[in-house]
CSV table of C-alpha atoms in Angstrom, one decimal:
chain,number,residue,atom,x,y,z
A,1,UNK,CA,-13.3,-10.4,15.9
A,2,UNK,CA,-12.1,-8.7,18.9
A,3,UNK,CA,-8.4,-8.6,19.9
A,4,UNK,CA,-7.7,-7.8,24.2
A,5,UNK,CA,-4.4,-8.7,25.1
A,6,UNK,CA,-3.7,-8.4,28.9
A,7,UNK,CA,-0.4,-6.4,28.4
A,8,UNK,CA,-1.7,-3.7,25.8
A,9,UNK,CA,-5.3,-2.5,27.1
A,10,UNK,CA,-5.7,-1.2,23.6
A,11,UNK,CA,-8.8,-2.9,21.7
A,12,UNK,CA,-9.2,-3.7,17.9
A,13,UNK,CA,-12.3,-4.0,16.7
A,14,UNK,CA,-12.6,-5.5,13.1
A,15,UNK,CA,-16.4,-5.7,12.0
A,16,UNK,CA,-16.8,-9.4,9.9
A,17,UNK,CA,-20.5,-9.6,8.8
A,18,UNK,CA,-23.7,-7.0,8.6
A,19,UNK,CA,-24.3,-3.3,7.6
A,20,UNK,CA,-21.1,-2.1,9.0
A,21,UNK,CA,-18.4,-4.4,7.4
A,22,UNK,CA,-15.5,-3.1,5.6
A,23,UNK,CA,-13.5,-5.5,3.2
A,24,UNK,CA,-10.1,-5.3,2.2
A,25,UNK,CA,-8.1,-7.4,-0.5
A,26,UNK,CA,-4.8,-7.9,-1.9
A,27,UNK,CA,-5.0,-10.1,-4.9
A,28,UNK,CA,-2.5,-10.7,-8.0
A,29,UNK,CA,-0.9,-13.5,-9.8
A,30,UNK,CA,2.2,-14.0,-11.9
A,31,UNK,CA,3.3,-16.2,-14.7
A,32,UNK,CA,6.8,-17.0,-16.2
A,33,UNK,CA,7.3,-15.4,-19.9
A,34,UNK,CA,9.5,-17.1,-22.8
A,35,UNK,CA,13.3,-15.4,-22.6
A,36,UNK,CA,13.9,-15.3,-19.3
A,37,UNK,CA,11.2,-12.8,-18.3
A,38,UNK,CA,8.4,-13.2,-16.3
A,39,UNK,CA,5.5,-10.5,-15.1
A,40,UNK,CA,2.3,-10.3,-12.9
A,41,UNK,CA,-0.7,-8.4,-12.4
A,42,UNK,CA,-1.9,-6.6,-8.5
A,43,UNK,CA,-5.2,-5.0,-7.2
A,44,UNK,CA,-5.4,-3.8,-4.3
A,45,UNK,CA,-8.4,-2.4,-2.8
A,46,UNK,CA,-9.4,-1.6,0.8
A,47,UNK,CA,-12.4,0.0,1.9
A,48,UNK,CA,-13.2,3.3,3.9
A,49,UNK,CA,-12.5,2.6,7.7
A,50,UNK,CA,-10.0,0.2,6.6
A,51,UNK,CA,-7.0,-0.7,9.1
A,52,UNK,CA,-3.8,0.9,7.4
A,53,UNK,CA,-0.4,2.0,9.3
A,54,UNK,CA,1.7,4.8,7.9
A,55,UNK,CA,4.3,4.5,10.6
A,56,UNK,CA,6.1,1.1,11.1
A,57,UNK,CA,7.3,2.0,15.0
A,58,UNK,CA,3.3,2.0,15.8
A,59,UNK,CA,1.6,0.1,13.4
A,60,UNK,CA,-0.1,-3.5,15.0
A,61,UNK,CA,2.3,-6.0,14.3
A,62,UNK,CA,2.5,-10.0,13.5
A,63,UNK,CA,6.0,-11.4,13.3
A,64,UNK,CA,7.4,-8.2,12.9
A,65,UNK,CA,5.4,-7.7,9.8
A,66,UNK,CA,2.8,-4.4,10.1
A,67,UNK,CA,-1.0,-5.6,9.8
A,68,UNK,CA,-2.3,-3.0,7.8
A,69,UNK,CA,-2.1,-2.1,4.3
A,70,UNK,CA,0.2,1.0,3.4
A,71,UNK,CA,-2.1,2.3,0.9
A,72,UNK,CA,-4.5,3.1,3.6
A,73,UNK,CA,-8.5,3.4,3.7
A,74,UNK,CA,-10.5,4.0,1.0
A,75,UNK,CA,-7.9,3.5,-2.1
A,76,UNK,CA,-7.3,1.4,-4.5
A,77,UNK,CA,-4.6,0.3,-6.6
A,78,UNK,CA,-3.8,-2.1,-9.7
A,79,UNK,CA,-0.2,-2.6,-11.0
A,80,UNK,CA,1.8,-4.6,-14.2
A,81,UNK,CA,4.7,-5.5,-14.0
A,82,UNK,CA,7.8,-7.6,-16.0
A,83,UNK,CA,10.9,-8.8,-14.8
A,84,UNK,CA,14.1,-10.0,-16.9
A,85,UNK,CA,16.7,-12.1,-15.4
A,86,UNK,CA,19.8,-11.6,-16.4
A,87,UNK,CA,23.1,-13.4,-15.4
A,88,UNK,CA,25.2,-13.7,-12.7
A,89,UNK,CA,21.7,-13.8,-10.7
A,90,UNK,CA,20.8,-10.1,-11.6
A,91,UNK,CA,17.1,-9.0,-12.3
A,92,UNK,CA,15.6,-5.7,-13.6
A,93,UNK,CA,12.3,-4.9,-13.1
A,94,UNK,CA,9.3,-2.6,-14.3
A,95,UNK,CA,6.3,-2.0,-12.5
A,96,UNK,CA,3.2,0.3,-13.7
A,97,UNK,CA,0.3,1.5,-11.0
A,98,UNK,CA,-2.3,3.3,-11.1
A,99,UNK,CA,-4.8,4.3,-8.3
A,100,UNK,CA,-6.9,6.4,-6.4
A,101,UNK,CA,-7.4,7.6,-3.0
A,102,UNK,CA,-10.5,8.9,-1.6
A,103,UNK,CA,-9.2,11.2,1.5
A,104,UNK,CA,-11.6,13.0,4.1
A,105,UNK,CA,-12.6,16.2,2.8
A,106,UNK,CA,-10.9,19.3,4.1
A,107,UNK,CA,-12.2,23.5,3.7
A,108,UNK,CA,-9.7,26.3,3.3
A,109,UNK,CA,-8.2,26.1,6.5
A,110,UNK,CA,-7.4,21.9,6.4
A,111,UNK,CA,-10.0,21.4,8.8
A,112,UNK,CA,-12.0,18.1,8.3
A,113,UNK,CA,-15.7,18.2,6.6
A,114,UNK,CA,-16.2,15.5,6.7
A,115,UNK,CA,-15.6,11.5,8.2
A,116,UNK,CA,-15.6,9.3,4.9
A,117,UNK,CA,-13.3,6.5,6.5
A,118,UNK,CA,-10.0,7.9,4.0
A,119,UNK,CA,-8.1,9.2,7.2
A,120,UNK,CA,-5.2,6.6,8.4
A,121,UNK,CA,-6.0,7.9,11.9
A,122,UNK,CA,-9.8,6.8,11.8
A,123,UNK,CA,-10.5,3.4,13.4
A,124,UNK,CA,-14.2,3.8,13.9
A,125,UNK,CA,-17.1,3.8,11.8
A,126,UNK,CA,-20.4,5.9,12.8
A,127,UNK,CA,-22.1,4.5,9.4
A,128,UNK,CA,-21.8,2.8,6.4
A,129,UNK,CA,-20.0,4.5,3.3
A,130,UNK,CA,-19.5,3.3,-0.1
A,131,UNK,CA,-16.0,3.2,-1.6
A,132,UNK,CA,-15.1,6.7,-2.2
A,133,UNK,CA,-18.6,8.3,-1.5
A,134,UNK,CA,-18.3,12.0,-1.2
A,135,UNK,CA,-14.6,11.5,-0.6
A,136,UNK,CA,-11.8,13.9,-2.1
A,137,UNK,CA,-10.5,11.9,-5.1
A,138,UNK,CA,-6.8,12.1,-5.8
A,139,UNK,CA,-5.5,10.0,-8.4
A,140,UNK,CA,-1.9,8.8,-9.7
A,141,UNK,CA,0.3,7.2,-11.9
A,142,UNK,CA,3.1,5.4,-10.7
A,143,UNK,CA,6.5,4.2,-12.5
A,144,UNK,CA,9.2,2.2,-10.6
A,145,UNK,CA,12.4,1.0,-11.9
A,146,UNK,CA,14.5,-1.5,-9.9
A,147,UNK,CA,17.7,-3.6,-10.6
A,148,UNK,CA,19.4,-6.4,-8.3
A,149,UNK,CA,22.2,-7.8,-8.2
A,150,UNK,CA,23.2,-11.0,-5.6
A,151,UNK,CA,26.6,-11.4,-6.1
A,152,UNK,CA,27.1,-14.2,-3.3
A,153,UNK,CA,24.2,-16.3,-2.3
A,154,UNK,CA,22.6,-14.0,0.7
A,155,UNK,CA,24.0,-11.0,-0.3
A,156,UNK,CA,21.7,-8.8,-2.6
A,157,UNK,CA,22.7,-5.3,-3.2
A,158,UNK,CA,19.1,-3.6,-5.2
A,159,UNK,CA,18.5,-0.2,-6.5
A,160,UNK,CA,15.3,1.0,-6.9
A,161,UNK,CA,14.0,4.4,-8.5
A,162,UNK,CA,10.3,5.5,-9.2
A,163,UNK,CA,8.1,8.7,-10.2
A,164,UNK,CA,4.7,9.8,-9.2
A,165,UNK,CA,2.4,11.8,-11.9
A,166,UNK,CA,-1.1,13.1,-9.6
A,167,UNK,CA,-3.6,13.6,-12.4
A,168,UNK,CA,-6.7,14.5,-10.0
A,169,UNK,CA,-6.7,16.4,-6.9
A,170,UNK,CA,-4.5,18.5,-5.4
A,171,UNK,CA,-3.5,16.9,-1.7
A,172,UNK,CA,-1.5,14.2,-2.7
A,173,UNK,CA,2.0,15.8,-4.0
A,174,UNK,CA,4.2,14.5,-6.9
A,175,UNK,CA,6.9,12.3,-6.0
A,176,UNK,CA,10.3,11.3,-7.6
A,177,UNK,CA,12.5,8.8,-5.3
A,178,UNK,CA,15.5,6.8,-5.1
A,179,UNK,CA,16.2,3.9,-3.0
A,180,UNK,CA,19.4,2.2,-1.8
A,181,UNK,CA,19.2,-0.8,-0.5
A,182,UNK,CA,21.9,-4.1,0.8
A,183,UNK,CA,20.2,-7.3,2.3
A,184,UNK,CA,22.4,-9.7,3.8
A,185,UNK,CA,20.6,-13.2,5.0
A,186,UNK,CA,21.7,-16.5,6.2
């Protein structure tokens, strides 16, 4: 596939078939539980050289909606998670990951080794490389926490709260975050 639009002379150049392809997926499903709960199961896994944004004012857009993954190249990701609802149209929610992340390898000084395809800035690949071949593996274990509350139809008002626990590797920090947010739709 290969995107040219007359405005933006910027090319993207996705690779569909042969030696140099590089797959990416987003799969899950989710089933309604007795008592008002209901819960569902993610992967996520996208290849080195993978399209990914990191920044929503640049990233390649389609209806306003960013093209890439934010996980980024060479990662993957599976997730659980259950959901009560509760009255008053209020939900609480639990969701479990775990992944890993195969970065480009740096030395002492944060220089790059080596091109594996685990860089969000890398678009290009010289060769083939196998999902997280001589990459530097960091891996995690995320816990979010989120409750919602629409108290008019439209109006949601959610809180959402989750921690990070890196068990390998070193580059990726520790995170603990809280998230505010108000939706208002018509």
């Amino acid at each position: 596939v290969f995107v040219d639009d007359a405005d933006d002379q910027s090319d993207l150049f996705i690779p569909t078939s042969g030696r140099n392809a590089t797959r990416a997926f987003d799969a899950g499903a989710t089933g309604a539980l007795t008592g008002g709960l209901d819960g569902g199961v993610r992967y996520v896994r996208l290849e080195p050289f993978a399209y990914a944004h990191f920044q929503a004012l640049n990233a390649l857009q389609q209806r306003g909606f960013p093209l890439g993954h934010p996980l980024g190249p060479n990662a993957d990701a599976a997730q659980f998670w259950l959901r009560s609802w509760l009255p008053r149209r209020t939900t609480l929610t639990l969701a479990v990951t775990r992944g890993r992340k195969g970065l480009n390898p740096v030395d002492q000084e944060g220089n790059t080794i080596a091109n594996v395809g685990g860089g969000f800035l890398e678009d290009r690949m010289q060769e083939p490389f196998a999902f997280l071949q001589g990459a530097d593996v960091q891996e995690w274990r995320e816990v979010e926490i989120s409750a919602a509350v629409e108290p008019w139809r439209g109006v949601r008002v959610s809180l959402r709260a989750g921690a990070r626990d890196v068990t390998r590797g070193g580059r990726m920090l520790d995170r603990n975050w809280a998230h505010l947010g108000l939706r208002v739709g018509f």
